[in-house]
CSV table of C-alpha atoms in Angstrom, one decimal:
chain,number,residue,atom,x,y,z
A,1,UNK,CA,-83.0,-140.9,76.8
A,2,UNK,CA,-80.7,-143.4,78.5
A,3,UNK,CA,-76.9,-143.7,78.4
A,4,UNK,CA,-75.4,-147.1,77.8
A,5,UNK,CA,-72.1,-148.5,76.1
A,6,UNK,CA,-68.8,-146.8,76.0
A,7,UNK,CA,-68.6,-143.2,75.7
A,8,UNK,CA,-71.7,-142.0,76.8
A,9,UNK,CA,-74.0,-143.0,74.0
A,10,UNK,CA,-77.4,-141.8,74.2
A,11,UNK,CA,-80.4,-144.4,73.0
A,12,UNK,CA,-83.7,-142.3,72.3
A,13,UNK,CA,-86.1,-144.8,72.1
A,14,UNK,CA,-86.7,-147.2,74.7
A,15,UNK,CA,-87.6,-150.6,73.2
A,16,UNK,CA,-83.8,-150.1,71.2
A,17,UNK,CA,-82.1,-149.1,74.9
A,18,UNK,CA,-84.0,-152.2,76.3
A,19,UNK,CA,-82.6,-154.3,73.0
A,20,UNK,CA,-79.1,-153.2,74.0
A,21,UNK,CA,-79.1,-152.7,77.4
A,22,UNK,CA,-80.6,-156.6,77.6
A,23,UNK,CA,-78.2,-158.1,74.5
A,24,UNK,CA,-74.9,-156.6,76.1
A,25,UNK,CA,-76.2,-157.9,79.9
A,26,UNK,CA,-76.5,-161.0,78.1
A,27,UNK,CA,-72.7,-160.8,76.5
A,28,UNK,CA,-71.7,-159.9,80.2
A,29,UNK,CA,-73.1,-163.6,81.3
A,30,UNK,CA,-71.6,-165.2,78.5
A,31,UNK,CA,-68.1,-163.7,78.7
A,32,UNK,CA,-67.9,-165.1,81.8
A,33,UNK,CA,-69.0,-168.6,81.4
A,34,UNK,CA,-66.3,-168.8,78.6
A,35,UNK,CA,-63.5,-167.8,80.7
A,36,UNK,CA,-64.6,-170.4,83.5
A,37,UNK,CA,-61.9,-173.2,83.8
A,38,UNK,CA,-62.0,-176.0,85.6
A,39,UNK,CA,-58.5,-175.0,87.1
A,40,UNK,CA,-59.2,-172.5,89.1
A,41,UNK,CA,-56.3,-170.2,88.4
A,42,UNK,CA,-56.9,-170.1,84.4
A,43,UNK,CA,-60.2,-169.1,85.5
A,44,UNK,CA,-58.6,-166.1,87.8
A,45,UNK,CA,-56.4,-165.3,84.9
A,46,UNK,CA,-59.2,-165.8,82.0
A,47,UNK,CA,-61.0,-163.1,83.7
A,48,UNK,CA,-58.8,-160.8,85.0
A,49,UNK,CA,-59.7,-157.8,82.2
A,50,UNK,CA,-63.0,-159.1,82.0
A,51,UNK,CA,-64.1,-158.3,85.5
A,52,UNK,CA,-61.6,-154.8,85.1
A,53,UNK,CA,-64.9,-153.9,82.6
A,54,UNK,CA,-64.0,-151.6,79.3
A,55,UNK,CA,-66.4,-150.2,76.9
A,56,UNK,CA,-67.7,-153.2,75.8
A,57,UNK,CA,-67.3,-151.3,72.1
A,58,UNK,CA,-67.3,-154.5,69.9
A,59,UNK,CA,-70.5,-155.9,71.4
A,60,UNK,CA,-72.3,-152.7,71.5
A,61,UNK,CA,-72.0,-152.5,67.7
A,62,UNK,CA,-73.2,-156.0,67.5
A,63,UNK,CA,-76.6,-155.1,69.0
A,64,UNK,CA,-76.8,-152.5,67.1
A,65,UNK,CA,-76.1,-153.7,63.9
A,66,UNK,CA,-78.6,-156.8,65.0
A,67,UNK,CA,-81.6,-154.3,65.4
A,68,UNK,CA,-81.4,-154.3,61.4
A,69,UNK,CA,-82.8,-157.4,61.3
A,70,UNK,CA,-84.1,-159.8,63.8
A,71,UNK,CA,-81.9,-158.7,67.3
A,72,UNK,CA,-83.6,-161.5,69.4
A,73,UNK,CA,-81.9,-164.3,66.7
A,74,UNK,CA,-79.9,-166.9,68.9
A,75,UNK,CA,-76.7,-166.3,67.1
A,76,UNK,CA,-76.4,-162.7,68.0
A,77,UNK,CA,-75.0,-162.8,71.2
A,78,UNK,CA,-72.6,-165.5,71.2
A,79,UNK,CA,-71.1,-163.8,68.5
A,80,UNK,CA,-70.7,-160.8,70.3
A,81,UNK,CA,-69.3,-163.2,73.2
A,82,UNK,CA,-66.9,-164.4,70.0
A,83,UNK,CA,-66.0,-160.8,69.1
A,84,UNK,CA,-64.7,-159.7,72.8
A,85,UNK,CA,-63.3,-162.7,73.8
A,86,UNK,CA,-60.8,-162.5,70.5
A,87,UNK,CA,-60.6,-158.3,71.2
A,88,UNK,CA,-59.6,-159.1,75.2
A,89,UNK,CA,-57.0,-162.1,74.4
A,90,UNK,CA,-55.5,-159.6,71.5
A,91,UNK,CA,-55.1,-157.6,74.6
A,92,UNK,CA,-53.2,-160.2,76.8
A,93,UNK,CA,-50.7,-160.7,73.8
A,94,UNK,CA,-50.3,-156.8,73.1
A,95,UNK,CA,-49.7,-156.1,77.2
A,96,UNK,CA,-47.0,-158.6,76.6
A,97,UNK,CA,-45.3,-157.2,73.2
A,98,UNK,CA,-45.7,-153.5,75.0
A,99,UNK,CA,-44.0,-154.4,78.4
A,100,UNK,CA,-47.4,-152.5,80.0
A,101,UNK,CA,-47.9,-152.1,83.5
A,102,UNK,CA,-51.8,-151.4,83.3
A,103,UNK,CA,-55.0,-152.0,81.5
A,104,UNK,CA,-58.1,-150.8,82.1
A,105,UNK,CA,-57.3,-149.6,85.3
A,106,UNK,CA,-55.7,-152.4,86.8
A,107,UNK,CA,-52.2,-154.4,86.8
A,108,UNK,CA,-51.8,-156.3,83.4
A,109,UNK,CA,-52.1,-159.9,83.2
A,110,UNK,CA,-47.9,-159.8,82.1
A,111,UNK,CA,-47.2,-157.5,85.2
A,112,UNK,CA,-48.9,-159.8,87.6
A,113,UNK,CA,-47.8,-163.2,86.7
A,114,UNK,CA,-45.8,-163.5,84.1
A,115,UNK,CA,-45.1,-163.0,80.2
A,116,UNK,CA,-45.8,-166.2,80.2
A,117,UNK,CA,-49.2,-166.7,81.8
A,118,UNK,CA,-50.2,-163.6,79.9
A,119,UNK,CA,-49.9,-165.6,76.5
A,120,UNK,CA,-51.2,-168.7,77.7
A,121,UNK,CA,-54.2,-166.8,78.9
A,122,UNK,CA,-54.5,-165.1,75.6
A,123,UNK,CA,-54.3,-168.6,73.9
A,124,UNK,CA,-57.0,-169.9,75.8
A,125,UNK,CA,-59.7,-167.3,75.0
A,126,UNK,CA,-59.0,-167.6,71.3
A,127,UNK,CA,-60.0,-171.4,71.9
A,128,UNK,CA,-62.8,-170.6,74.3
A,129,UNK,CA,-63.5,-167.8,71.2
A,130,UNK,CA,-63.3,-170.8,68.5
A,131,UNK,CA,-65.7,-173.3,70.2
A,132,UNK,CA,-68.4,-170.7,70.9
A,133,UNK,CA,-67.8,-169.8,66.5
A,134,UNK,CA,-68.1,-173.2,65.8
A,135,UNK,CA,-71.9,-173.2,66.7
A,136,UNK,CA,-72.6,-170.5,64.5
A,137,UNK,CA,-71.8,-172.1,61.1
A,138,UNK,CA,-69.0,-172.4,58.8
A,139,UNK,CA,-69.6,-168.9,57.0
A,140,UNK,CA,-69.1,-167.5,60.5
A,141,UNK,CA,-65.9,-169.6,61.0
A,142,UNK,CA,-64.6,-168.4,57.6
A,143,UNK,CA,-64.9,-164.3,58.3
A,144,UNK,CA,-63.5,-164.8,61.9
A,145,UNK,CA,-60.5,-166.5,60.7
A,146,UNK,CA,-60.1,-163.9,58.0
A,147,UNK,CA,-60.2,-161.2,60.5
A,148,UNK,CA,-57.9,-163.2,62.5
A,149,UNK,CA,-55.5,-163.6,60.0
A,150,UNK,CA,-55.8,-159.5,58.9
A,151,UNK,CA,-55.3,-158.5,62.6
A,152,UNK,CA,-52.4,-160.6,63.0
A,153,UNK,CA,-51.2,-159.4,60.1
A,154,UNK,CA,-51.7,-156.3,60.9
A,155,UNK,CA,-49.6,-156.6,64.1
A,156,UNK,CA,-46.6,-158.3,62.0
A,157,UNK,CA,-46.6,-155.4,59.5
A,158,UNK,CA,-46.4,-153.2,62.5
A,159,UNK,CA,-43.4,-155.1,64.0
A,160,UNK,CA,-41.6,-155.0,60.7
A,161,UNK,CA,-42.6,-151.2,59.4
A,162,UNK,CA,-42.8,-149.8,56.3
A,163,UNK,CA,-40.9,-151.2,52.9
A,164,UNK,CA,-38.8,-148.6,51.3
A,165,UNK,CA,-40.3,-146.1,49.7
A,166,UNK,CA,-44.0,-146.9,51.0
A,167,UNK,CA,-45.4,-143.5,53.1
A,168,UNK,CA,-45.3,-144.6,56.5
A,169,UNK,CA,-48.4,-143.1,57.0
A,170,UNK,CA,-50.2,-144.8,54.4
A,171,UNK,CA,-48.4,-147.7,55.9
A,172,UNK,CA,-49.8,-147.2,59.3
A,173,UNK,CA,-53.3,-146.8,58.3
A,174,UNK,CA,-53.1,-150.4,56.4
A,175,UNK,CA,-51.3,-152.2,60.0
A,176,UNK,CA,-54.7,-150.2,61.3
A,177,UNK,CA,-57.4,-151.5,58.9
A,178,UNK,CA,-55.6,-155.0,60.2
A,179,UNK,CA,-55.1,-154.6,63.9
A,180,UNK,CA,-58.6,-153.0,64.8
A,181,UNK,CA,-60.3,-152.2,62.1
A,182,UNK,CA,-61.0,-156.1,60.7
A,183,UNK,CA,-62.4,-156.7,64.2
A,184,UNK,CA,-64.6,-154.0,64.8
A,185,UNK,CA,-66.0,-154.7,61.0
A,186,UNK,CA,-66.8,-158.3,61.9
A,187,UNK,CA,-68.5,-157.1,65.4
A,188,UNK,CA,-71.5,-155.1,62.4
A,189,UNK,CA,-71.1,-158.2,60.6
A,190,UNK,CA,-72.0,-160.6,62.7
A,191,UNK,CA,-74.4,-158.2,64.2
A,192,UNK,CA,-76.2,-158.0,60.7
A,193,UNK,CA,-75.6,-161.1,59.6
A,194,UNK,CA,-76.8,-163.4,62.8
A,195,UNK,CA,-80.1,-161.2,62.4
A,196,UNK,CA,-81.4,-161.7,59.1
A,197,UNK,CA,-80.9,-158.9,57.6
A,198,UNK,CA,-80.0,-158.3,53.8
A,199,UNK,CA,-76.9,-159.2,52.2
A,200,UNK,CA,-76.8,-155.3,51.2
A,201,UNK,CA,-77.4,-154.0,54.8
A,202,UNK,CA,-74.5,-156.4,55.9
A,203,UNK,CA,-71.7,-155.0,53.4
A,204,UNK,CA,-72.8,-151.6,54.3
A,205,UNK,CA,-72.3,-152.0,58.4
A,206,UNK,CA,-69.2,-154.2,57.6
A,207,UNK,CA,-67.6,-151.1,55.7
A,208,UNK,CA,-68.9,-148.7,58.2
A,209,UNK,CA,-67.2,-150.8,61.3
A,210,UNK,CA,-64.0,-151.2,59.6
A,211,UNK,CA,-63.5,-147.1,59.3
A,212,UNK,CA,-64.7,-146.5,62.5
A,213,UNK,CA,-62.4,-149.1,64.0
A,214,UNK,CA,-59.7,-147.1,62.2
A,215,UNK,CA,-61.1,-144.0,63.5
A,216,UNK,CA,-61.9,-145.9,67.0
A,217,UNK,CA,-57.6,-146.6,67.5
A,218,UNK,CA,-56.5,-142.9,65.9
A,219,UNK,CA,-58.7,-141.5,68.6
A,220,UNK,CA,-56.2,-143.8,71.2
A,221,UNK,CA,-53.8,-142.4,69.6
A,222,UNK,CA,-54.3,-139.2,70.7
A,223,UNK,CA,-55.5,-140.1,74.1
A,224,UNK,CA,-52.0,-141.7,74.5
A,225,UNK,CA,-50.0,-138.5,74.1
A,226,UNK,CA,-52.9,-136.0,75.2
A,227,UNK,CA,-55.0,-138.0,78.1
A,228,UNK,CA,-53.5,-138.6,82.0
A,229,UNK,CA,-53.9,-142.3,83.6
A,230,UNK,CA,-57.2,-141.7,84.9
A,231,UNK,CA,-58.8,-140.7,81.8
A,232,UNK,CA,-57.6,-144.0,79.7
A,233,UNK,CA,-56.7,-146.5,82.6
A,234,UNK,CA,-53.4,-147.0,81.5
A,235,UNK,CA,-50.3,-145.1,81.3
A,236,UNK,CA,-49.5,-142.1,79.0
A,237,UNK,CA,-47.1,-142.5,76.2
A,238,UNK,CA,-47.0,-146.3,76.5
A,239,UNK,CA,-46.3,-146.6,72.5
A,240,UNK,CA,-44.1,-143.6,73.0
A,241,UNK,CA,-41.5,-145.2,75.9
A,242,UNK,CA,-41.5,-148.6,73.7
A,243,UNK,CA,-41.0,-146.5,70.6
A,244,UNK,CA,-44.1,-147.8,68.5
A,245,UNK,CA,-44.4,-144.7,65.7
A,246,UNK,CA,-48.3,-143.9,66.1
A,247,UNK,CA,-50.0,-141.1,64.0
A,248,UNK,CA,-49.0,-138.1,66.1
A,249,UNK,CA,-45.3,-139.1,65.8
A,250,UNK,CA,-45.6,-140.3,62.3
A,251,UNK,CA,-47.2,-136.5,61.6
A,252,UNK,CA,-44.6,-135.1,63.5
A,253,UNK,CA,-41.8,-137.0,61.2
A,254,UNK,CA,-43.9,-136.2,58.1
A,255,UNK,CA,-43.4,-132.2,59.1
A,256,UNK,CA,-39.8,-132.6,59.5
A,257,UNK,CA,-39.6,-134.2,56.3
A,258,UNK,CA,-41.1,-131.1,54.2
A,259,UNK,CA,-40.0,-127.9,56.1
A,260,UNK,CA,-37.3,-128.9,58.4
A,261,UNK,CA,-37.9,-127.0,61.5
A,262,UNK,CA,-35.1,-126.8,63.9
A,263,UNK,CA,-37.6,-127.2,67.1
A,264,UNK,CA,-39.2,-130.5,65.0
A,265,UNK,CA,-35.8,-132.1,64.4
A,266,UNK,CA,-35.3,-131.8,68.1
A,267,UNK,CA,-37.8,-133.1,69.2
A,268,UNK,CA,-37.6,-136.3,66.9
A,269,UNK,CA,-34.0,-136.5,68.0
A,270,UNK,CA,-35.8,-136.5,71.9
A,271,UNK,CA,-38.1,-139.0,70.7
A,272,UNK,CA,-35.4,-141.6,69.5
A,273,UNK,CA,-33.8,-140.8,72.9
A,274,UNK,CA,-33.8,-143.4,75.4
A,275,UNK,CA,-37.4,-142.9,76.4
A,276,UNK,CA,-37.4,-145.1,79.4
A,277,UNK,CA,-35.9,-142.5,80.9
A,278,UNK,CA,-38.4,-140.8,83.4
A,279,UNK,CA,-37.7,-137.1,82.5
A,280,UNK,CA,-36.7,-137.2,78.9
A,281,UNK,CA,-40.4,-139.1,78.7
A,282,UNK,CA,-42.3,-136.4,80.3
A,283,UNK,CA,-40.6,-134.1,78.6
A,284,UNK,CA,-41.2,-135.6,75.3
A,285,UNK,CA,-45.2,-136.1,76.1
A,286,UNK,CA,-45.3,-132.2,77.1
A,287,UNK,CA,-44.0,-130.9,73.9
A,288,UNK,CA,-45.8,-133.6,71.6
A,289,UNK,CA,-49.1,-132.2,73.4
A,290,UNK,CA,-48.3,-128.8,71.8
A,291,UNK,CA,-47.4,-129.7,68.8
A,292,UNK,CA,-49.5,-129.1,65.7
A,293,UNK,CA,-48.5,-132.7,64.9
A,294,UNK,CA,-51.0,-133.9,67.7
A,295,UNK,CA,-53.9,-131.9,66.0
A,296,UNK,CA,-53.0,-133.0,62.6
A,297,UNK,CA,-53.7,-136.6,64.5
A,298,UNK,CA,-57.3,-135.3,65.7
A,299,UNK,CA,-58.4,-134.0,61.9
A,300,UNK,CA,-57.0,-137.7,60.5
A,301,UNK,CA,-59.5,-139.2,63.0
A,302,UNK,CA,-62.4,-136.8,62.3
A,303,UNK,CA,-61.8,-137.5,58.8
A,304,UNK,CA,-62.2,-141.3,59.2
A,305,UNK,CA,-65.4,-141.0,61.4
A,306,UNK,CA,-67.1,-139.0,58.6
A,307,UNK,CA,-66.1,-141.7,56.3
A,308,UNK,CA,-67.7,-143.8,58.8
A,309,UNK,CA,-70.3,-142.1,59.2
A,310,UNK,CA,-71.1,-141.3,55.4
A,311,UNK,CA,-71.2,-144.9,54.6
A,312,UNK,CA,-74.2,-145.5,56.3
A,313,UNK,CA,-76.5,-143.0,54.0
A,314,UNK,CA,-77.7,-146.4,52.5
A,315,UNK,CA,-79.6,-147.4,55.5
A,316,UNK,CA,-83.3,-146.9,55.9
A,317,UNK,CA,-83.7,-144.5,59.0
A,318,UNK,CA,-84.0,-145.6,62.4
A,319,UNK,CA,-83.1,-145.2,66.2
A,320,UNK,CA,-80.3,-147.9,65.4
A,321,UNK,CA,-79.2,-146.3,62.9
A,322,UNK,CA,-79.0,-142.9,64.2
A,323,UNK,CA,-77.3,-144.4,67.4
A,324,UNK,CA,-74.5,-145.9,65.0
A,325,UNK,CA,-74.3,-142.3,63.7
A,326,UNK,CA,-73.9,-141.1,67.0
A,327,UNK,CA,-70.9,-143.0,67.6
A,328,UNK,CA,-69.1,-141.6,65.1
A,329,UNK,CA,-69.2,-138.4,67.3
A,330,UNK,CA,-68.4,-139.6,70.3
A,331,UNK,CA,-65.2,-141.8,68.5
A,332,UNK,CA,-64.2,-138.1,68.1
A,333,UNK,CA,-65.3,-136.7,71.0
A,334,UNK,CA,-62.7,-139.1,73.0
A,335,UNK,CA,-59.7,-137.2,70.7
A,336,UNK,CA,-60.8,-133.9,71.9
């Protein structure tokens, strides 16, 4: 039993760990000959979170979901390449709309040169991510630009919120299935679909990647009010200083709403405080990591991973399989 991919996984049988551990070595290779430029500082820039590392989650499922068909096919890996490039330069922009100081561990792209670079660079590995597609056939093309267009989307529906009189939880899960969940769906698709396997075994891992993507960005949820720096390689409470409304707040707003609690009202009234205020910030992050609100966050999550992990019954048993299974855990796991 070897570990590989994010979290910890655990791959039992040894021609699948030798599958994975070969495709996402493969990826590795790949990811950096798309970000090579022949300007020397787009290359620096292009792979400035690639060479940081990251759990390589996208192109993990891709391997996985490959192994369902044929996993050696040529089209599986450049479509994982596909997959992470368009996940890191989602990245780039989102450091930039967040004002973030880190990611991954090391200074953002925004921090170290420049909103502007940090777009740019973004910009240029959805090109890079578009002429690797474009080898892969027009059907491929098609589902990646539908997935583009739901996680952008996604991110606008964000920006502007809830309409009046939608839930803004229900609200926030929808901006979810958009902003992470499309991509992550796409990653099993392509997976599936660059292998071979059958039309019925592709809409079952595309469903399955699009609630565990859901489940996958809950999970950060949590870890951004409940982890420290070293745990998630960038700072605490980032969507908390920059007042972005993610489930434990939205939990915590949805408890005030139906019993009123003095000690909940003031700590919304914290919350729309001036959080770039050092103190009122740490304050804020120590009471939300008692709050019931937080653990209301971590049952949403588990709730989405059994989803995940209930829509793959269909599936004929297998080490793949039961390694897709498996992450549904470990998505959990990472929420405590």
């Amino acid at each position: 039993m070897t570990v590989v991919g994010p979290f910890g996984l655990s791959v039992r049988d040894q021609a699948l760990e030798a599958d994975v551990q070969a495709g996402l070595a493969a990826v590795e290779e790949g990811l950096l000959d798309a970000t090579k430029s022949g300007v020397p500082f787009i290359t620096e820039a292009a792979q400035h979170l690639v060479r940081a590392g990251g759990k390589r989650f996208r192109p993990l499922l891709v391997m996985l979901a490959a192994q369902f068909g044929d996993p050696y096919a040529p089209g599986v890996v450049p479509s994982a390449v596909v997959v992470e490039l368009t996940h890191l330069a989602t990245l780039y922009h989102d450091d930039v709309m967040d004002e973030a100081d880190v990611r991954r561990g090391v200074e953002s792209a925004n921090q170290r040169w420049g909103n502007s670079v940090a777009v740019l660079t973004g910009d240029f590995l959805f090109a890079r991510a578009s002429y690797i597609l474009a080898d892969l056939g027009p059907d491929a093309v098609r589902i990646q630009a539908e997935a583009f267009e739901r996680l952008v989307t996604g991110q606008i529906l964000e920006t502007a919120g809830p309409t009046e009189g939608r839930d803004p939880i229900d609200h926030y899960l929808d901006v979810l299935g958009g902003k992470t969940g499309s991509l992550v769906a796409v990653a099993c698709r392509f997976g599936a679909m660059m292998s071979g396997a059958d039309e019925t075994v592709v809409d079952v891992l595309t469903q399955y990647g699009e609630r565990l993507g859901v489940a996958f960005q809950l999970a950060d949820d949590v870890l951004d009010i409940a982890s420290d720096s070293h745990e998630s390689g960038k700072t605490p409470g980032t969507d908390l200083r920059e007042g972005i409304p993610t489930l434990p707040v939205l939990r915590l707003r949805e408890r005030v709403e139906k019993l009123g609690l003095a000690e909940d009202i003031a700590l919304c009234e914290l919350l729309d405080s001036d959080l770039t205020d050092d103190a009122r910030h740490a304050e804020a992050l120590t009471r939300l990591r008692a709050h019931p609100a937080l653990e209301q966050a971590r049952k949403d999550t588990v709730r989405f991973a059994e989803e995940a992990r209930d829509t793959l019954a269909p599936l004929r048993d297998c080490d793949a399989k039961t390694s897709l299974v498996e992450l549904c855990d470990l998505v959990v796991h990472r929420a405590g």
